[in-house]
PDB file of C-alpha atoms and ligand atoms in Angstrom:
ATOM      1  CA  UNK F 636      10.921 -14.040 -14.161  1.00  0.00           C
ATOM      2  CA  UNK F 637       8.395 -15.641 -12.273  1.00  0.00           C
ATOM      3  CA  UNK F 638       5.041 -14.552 -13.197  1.00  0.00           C
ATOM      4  CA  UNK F 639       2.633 -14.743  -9.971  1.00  0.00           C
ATOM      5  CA  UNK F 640       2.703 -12.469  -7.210  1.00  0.00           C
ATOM      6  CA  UNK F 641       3.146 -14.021  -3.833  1.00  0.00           C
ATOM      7  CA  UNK F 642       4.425 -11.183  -1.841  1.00  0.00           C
ATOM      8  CA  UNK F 643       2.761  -7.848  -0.599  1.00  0.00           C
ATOM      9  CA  UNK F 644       5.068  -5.496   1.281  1.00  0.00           C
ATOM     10  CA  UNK F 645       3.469  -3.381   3.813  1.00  0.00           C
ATOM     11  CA  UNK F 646       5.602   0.131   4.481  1.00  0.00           C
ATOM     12  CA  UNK F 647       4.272   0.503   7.999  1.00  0.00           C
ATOM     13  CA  UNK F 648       7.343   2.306   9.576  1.00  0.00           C
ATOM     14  CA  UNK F 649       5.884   5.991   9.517  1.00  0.00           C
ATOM     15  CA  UNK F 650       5.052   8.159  12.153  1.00  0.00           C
ATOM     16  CA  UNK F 651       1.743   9.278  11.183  1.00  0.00           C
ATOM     17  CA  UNK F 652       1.653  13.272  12.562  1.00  0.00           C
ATOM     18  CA  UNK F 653      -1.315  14.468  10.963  1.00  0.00           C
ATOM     19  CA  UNK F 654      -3.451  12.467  12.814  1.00  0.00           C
ATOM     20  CA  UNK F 655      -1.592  12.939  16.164  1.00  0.00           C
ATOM     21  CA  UNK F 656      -2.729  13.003  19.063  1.00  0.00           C
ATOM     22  CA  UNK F 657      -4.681   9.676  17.737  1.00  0.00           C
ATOM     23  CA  UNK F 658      -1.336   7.817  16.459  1.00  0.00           C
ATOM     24  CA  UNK F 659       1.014   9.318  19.182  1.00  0.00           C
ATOM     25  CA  UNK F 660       1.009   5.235  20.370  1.00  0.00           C
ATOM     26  CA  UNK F 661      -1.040   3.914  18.451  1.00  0.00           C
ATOM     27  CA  UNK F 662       0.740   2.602  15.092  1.00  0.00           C
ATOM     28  CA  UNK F 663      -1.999   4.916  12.190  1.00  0.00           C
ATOM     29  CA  UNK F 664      -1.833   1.466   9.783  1.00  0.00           C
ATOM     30  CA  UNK F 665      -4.227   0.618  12.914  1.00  0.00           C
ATOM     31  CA  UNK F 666      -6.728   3.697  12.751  1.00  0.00           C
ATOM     32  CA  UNK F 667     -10.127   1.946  12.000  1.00  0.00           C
ATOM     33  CA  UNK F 668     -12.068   2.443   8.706  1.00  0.00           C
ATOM     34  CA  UNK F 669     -15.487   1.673  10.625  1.00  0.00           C
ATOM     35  CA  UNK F 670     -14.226  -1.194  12.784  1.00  0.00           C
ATOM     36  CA  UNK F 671     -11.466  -2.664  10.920  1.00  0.00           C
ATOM     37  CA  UNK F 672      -8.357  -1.305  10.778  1.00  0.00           C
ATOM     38  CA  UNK F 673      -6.796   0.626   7.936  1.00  0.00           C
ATOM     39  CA  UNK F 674      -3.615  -2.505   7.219  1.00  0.00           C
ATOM     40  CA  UNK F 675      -6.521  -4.940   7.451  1.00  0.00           C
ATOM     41  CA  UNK F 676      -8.195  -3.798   4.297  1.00  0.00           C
ATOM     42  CA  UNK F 677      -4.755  -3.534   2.238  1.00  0.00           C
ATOM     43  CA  UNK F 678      -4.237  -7.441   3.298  1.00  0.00           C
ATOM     44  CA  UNK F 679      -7.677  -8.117   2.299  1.00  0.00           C
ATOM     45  CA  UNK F 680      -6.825  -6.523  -1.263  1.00  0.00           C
ATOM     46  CA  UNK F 681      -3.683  -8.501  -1.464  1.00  0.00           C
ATOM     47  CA  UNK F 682      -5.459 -11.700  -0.572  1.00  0.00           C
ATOM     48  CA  UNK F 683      -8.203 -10.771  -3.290  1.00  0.00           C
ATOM     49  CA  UNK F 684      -5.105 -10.492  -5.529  1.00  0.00           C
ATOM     50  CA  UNK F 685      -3.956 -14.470  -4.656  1.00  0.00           C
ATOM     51  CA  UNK F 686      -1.156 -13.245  -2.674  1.00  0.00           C
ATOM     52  CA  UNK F 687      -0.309 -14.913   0.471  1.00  0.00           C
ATOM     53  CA  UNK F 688       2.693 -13.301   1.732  1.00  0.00           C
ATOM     54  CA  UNK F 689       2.117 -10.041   3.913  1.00  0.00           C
ATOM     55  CA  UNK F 690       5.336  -8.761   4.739  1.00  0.00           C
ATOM     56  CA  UNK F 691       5.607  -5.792   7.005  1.00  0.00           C
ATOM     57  CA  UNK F 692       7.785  -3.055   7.457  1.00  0.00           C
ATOM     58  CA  UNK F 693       7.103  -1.967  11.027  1.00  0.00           C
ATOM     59  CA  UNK F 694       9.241   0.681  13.451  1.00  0.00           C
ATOM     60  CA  UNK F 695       9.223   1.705  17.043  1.00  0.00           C
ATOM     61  CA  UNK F 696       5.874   1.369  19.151  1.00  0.00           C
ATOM     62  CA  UNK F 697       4.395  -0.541  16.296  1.00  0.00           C
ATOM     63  CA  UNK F 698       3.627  -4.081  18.203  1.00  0.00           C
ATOM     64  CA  UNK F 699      -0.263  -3.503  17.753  1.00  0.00           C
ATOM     65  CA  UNK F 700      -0.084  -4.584  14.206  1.00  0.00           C
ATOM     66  CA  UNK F 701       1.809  -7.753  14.375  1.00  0.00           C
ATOM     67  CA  UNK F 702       0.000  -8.474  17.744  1.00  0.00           C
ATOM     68  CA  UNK F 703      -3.222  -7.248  15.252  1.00  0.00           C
ATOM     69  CA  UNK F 704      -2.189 -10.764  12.888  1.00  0.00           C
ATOM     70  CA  UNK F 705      -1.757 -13.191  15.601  1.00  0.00           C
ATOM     71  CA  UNK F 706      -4.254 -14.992  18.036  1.00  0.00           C
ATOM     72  CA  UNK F 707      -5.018 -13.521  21.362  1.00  0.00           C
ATOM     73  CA  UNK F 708      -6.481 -16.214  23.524  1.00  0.00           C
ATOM     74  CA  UNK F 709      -7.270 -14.462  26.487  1.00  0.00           C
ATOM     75  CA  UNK F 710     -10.059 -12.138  24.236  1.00  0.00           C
ATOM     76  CA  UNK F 711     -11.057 -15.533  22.629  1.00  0.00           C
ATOM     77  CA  UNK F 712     -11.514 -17.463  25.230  1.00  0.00           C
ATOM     78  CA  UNK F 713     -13.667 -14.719  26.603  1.00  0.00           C
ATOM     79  CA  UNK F 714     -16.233 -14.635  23.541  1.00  0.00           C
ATOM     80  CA  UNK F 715     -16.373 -17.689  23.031  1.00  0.00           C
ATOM     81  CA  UNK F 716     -19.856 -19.232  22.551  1.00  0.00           C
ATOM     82  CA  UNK F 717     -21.132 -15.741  22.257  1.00  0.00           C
ATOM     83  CA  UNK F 718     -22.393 -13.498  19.273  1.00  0.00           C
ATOM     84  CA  UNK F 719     -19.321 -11.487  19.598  1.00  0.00           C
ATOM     85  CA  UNK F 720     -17.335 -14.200  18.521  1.00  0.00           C
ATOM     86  CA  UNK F 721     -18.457 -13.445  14.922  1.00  0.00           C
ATOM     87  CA  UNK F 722     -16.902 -10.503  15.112  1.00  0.00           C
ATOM     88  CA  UNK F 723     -13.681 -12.163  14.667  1.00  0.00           C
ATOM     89  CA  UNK F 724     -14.821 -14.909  11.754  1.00  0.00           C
ATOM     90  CA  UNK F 725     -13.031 -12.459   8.832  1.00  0.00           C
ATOM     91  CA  UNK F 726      -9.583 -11.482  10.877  1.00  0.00           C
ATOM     92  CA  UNK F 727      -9.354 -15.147  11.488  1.00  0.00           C
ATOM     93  CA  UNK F 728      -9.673 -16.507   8.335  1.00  0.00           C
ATOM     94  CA  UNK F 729      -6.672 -13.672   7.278  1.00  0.00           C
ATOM     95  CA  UNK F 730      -4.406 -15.336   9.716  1.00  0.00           C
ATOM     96  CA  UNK F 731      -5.606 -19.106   8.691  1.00  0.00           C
ATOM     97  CA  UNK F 732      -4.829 -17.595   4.949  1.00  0.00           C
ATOM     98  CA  UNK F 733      -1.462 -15.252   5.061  1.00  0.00           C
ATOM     99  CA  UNK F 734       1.821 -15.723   6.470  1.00  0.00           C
ATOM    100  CA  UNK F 735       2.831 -12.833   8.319  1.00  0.00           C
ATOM    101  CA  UNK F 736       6.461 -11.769   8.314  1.00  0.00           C
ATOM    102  CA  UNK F 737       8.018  -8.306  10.026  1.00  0.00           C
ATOM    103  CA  UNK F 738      10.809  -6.376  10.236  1.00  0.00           C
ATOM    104  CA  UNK F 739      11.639  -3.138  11.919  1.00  0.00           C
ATOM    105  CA  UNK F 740      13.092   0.278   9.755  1.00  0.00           C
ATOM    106  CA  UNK F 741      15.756   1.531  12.342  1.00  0.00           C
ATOM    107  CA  UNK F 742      15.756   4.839  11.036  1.00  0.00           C
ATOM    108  CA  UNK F 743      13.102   6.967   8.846  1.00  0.00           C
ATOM    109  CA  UNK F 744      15.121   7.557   5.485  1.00  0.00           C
ATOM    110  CA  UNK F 745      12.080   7.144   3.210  1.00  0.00           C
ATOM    111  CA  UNK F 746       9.543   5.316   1.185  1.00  0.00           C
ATOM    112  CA  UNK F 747      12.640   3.763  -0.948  1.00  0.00           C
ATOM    113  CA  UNK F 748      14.595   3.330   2.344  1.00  0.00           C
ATOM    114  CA  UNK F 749      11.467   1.228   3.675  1.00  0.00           C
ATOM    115  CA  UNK F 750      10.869  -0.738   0.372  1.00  0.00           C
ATOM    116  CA  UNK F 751      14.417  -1.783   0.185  1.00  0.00           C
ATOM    117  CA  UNK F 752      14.203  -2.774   4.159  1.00  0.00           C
ATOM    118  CA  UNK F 753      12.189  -5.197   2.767  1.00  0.00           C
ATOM    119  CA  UNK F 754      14.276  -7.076   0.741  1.00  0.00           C
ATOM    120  CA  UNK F 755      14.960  -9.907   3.508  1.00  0.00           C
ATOM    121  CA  UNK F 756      11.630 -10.894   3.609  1.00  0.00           C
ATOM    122  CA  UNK F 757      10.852 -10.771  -0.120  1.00  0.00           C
ATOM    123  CA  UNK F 758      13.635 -11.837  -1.305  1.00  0.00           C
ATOM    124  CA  UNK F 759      14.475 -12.436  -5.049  1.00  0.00           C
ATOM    125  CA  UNK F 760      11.063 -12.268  -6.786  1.00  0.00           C
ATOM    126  CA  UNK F 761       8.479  -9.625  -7.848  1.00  0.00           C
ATOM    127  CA  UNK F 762       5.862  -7.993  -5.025  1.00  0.00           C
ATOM    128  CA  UNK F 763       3.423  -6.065  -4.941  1.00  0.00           C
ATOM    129  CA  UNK F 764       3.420  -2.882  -2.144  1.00  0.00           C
ATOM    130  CA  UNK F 765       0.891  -1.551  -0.440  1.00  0.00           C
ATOM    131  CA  UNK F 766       0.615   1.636   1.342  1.00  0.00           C
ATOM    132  CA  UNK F 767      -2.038   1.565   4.151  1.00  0.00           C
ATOM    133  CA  UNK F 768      -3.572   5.138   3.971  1.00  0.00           C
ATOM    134  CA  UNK F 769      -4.254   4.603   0.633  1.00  0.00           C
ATOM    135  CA  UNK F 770      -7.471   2.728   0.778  1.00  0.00           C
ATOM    136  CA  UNK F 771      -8.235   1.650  -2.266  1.00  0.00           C
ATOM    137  CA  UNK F 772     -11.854  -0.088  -2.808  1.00  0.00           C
ATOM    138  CA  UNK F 773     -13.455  -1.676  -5.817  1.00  0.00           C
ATOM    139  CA  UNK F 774     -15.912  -4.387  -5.314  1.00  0.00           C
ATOM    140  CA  UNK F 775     -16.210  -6.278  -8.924  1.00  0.00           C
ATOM    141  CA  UNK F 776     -11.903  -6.551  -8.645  1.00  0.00           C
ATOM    142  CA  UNK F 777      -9.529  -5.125  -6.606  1.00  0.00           C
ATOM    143  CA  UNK F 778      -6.867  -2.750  -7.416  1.00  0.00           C
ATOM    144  CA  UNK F 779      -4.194  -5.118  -6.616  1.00  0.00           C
ATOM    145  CA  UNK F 780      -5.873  -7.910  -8.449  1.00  0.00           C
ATOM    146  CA  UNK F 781      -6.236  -5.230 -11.459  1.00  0.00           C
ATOM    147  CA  UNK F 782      -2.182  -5.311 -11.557  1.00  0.00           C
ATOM    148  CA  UNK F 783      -1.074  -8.684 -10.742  1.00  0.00           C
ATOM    149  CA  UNK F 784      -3.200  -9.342 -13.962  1.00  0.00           C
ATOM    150  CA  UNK F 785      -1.506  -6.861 -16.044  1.00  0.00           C
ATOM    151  CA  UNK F 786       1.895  -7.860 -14.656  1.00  0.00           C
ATOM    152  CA  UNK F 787       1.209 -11.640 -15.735  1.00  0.00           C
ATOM    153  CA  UNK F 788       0.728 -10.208 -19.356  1.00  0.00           C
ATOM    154  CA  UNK F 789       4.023  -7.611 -19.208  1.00  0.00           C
ATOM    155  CA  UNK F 790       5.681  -8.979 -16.236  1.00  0.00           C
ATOM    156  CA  UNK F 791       7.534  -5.315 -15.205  1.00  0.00           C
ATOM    157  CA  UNK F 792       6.998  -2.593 -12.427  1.00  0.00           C
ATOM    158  CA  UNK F 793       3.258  -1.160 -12.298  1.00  0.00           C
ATOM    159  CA  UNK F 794       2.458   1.835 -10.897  1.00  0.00           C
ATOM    160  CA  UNK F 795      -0.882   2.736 -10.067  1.00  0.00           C
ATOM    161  CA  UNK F 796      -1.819   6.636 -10.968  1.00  0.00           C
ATOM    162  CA  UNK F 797      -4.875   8.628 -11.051  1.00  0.00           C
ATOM    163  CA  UNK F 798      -6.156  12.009 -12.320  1.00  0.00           C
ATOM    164  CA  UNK F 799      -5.798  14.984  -9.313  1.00  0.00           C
ATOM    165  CA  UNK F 800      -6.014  18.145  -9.984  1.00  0.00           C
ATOM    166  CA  UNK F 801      -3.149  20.015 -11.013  1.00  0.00           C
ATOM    167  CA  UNK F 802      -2.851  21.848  -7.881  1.00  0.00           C
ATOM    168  CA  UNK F 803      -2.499  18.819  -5.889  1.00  0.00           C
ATOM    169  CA  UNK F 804       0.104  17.330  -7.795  1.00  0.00           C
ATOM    170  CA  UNK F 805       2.856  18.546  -5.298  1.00  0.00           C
ATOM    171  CA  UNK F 806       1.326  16.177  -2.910  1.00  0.00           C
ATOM    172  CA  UNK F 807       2.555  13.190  -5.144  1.00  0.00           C
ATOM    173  CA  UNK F 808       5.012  11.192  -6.999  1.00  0.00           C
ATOM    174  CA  UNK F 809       3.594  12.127 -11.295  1.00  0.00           C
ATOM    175  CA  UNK F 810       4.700   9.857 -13.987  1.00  0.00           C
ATOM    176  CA  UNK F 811       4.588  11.225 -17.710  1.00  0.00           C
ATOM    177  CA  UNK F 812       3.949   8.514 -20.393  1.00  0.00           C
ATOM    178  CA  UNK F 813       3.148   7.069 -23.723  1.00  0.00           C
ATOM    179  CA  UNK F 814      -0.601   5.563 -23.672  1.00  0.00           C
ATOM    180  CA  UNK F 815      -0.213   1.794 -24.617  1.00  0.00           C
ATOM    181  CA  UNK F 816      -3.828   1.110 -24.598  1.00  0.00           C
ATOM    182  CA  UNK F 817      -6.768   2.019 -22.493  1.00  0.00           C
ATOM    183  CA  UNK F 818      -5.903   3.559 -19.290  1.00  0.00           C
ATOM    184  CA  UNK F 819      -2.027   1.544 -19.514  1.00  0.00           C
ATOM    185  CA  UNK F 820       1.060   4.396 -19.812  1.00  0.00           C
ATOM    186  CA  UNK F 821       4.767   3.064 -20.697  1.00  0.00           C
ATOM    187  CA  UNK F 822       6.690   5.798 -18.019  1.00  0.00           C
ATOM    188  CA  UNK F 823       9.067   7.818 -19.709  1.00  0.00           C
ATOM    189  CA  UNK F 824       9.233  10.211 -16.803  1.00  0.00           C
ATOM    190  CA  UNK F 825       8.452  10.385 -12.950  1.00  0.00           C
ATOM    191  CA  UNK F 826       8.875  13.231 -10.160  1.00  0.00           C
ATOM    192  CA  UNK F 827       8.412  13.168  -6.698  1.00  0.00           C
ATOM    193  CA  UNK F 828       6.458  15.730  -5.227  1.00  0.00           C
ATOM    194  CA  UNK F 829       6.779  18.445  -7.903  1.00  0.00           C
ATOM    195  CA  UNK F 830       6.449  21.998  -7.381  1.00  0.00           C
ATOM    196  CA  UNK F 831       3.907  23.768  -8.343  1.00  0.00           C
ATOM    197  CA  UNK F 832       3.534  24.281 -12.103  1.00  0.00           C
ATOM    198  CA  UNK F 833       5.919  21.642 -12.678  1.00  0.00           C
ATOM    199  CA  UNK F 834       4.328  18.553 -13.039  1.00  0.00           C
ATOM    200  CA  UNK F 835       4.943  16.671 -16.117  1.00  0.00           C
ATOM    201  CA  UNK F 836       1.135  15.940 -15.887  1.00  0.00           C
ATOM    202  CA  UNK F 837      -1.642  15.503 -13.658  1.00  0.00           C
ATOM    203  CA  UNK F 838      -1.292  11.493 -13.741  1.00  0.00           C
ATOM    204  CA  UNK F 839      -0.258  10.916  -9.507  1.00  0.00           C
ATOM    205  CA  UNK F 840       0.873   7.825  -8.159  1.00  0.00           C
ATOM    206  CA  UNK F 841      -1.258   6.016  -5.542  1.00  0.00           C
ATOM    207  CA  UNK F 842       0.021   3.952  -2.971  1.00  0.00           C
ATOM    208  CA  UNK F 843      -0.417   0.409  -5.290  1.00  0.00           C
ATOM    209  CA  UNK F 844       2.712  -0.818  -6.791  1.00  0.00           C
ATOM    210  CA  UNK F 845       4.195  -4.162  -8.147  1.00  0.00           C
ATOM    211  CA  UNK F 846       8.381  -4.125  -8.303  1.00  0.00           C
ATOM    212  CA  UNK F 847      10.208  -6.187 -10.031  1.00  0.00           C
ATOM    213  CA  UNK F 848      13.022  -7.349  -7.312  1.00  0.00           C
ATOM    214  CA  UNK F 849      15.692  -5.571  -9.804  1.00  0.00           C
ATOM    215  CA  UNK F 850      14.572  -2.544  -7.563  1.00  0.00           C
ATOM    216  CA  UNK F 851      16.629  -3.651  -4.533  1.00  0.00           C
ATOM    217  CA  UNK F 852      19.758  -2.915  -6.642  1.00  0.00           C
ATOM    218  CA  UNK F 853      18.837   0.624  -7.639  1.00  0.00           C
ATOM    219  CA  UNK F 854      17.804   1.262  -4.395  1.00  0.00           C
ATOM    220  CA  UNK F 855      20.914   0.460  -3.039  1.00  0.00           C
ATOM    221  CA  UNK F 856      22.634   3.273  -4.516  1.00  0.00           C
ATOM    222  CA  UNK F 857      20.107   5.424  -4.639  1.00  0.00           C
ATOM    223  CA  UNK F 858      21.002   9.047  -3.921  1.00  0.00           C
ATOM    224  CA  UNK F 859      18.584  10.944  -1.643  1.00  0.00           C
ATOM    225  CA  UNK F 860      16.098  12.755  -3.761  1.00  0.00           C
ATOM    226  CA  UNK F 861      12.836  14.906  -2.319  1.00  0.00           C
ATOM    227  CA  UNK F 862      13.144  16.287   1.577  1.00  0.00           C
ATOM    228  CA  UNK F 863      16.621  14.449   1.691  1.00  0.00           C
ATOM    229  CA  UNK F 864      14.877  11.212   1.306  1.00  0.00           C
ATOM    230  CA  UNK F 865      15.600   8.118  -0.468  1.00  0.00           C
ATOM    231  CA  UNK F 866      12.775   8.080  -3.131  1.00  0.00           C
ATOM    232  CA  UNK F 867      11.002   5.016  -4.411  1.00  0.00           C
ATOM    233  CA  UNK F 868      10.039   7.518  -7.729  1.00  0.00           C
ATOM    234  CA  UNK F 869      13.447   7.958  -8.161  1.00  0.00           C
ATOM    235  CA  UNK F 870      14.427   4.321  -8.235  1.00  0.00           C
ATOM    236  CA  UNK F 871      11.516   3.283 -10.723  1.00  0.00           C
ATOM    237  CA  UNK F 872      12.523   6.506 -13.200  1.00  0.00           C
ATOM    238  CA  UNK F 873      16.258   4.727 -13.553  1.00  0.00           C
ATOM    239  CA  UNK F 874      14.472   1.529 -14.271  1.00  0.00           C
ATOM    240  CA  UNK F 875      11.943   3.050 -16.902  1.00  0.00           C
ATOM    241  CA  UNK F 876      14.872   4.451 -18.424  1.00  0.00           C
ATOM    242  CA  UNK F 877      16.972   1.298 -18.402  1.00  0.00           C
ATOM    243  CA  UNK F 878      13.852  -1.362 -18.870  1.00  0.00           C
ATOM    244  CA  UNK F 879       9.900  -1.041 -18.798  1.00  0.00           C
ATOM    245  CA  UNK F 880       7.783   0.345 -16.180  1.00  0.00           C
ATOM    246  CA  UNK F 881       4.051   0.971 -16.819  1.00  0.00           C
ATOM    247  CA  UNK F 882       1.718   3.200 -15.134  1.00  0.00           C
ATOM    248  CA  UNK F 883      -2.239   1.871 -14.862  1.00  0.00           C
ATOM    249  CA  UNK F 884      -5.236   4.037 -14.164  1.00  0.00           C
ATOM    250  CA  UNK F 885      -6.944   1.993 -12.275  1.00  0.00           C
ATOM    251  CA  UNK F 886     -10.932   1.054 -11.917  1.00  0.00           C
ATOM    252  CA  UNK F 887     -12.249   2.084  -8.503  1.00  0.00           C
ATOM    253  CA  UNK F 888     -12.147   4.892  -5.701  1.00  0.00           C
ATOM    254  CA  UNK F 889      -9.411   5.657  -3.744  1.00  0.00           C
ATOM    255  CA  UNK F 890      -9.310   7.533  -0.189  1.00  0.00           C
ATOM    256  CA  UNK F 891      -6.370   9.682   0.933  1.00  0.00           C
ATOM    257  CA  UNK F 892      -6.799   8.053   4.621  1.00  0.00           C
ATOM    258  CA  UNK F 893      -3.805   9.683   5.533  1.00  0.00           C
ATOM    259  CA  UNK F 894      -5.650  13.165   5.656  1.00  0.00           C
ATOM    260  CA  UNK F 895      -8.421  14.087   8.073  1.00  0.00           C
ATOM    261  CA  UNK F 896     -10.643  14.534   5.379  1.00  0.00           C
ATOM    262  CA  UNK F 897     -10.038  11.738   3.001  1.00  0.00           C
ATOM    263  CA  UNK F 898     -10.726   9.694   6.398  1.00  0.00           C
ATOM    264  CA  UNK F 899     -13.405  10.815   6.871  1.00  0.00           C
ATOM    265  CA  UNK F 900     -14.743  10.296   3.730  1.00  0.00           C
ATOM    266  CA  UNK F 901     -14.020   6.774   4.214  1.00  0.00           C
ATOM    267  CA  UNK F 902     -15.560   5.951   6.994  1.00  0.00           C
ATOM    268  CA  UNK F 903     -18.487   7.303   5.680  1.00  0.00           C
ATOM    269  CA  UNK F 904     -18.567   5.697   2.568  1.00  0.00           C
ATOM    270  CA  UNK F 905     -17.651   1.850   4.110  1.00  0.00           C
ATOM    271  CA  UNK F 906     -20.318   3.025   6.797  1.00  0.00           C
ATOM    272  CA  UNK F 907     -23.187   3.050   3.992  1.00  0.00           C
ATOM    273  CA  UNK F 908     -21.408   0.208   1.769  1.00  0.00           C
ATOM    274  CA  UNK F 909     -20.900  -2.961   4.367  1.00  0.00           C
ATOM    275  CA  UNK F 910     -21.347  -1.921   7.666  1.00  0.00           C
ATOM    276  CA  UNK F 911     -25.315  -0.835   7.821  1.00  0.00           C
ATOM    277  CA  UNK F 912     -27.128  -2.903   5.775  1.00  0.00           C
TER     278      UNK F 912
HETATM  279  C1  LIG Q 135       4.355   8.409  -1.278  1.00  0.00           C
HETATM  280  C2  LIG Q 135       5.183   8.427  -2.561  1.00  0.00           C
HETATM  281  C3  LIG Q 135       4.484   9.246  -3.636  1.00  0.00           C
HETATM  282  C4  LIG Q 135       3.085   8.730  -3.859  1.00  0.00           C
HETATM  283  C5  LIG Q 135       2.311   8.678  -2.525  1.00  0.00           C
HETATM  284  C6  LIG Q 135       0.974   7.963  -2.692  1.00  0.00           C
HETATM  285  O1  LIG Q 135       4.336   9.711  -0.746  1.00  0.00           O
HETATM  286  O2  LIG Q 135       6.468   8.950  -2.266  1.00  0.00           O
HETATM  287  O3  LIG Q 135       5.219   9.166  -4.844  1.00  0.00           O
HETATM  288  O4  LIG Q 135       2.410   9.567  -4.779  1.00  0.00           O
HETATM  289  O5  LIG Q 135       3.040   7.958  -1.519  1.00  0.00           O
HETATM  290  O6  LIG Q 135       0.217   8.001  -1.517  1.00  0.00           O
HETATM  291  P1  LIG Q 135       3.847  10.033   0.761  1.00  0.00           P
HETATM  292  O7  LIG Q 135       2.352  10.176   0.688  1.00  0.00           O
HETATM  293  O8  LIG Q 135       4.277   8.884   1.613  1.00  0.00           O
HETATM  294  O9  LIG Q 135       4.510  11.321   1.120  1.00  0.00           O
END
């Protein structure tokens, strides 16, 4: 199987409600970390990772983020020749970089329902997935540079966990596993959303994954699992059964952006990190 990564998928179909009234029409992949937008630093992570391929699962009232990756000439022409125009040096250089593709989730049937909407513009080769609200932020590496390295050495599906505690663990997808080597788990088993006092540890996935494109067939057939949805957890348990799939703790922080608080937290911390100084 081919061993780079070219392709990141972005899930981007979701309605966002805890942070309405903000995202009632505005898409939240576009609430801004600072002054960049939440999708723009999971692109920059996949870029950091050599990918080149930003593929986007968008839905209803979402035309803010492809309009986000495109030129607007009107606005440039305007700046032009001023300081502002600086401004726009690093969202630039994403679209002289990527290749944007979209395409819209009809109906809301789950992360594994948006994954396998995905599968025209991936197509038959492994990706890596990001999921927006999960901003994820080391400087030395990136987390999605982190896996497409381990995924040239074992070349299966990485998951990307991290230690909550155990009363959170309801909140996530938990994988259960044999240690391989430092902070590297072979899955032997994976719940979604477990309730309480049920997890099989306190090891929760983050929104970083890499699939191997086998995934589009279990998805396929995969039976609705958690809230009646179709479960991306689900999918990768019947391929850790059936193949490999490793779980990696990875190096860096990570900020639940799709709570108030984790947001917030955020912003503050990119504030202090690259935006003052
Ligand atoms: C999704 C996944 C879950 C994972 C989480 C990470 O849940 O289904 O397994 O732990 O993302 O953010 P969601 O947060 O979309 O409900």
């Amino acid at each position: 199987m081919n061993a780079t990564i070219k392709k990141c998928l972005f899930p981007a179909a979701g309605y966002g409600t805890r942070f309405l009234p903000a995202t009632k029409s505005m898409p939240k992949e576009m609430m801004p970390i600072v002054n960049k937008p939440l999708i723009e630093y999971g692109v920059d992570e996949a870029i950091a990772a050599g990918i080149d391929g930003m593929c986007i699962v968008t839905g209803r009232g979402k035309h803010s983020l492809s309009d986000h990756f495109d030129s607007n000439y009107e606005l440039e022409h305007q700046i032009s020749g001023t300081a502002k125009e600086d401004m726009l040096i690093d969202i630039r250089n994403i679209i002289d970089t990527a290749k944007f593709t979209f395409i819209r989730q009809r109906e809301m049937k789950g992360l594994g329902h948006a994954i396998l909407t995905g599968k025209e513009l991936v197509g038959d080769e492994p990706f890596a997935v990001v999921l927006a609200d999960d901003l994820c932020i080391n400087p030395d590496e990136g987390v999605l540079a982190q896996m497409v390295a381990l995924y040239k050495q074992f070349r299966c599906s990485i998951v990307a966990v991290e230690e909550v505690p155990a009363d959170e663990t309801h909140k996530y997808g938990v994988i259960a596993g044999e240690m391989i080597k430092d902070d590297l788990f072979r899955v032997d088993d994976m719940v979604e959303k477990p309730e309480p006092g049920t997890a099989p540890s306190n090891m929760a996935i983050i929104g970083r994954y890499i699939l191997t494109p086998d995934i589009f067939d279990i998805l396929e057939t995969q039976e609705p699992g958690k809230g009646g949805e179709i479960q991306i957890t689900d999918a990768l348990l019947k391929q850790a059964k059936s193949g490999c799939v490793l779980a990696y703790k990875f190096k860096g922080r990570r900020f639940d952006c799709g709570s108030v608080p984790g947001f917030i937290e955020a912003t503050n911390y990119c504030y202090e990190k690259f935006y003052k100084g």
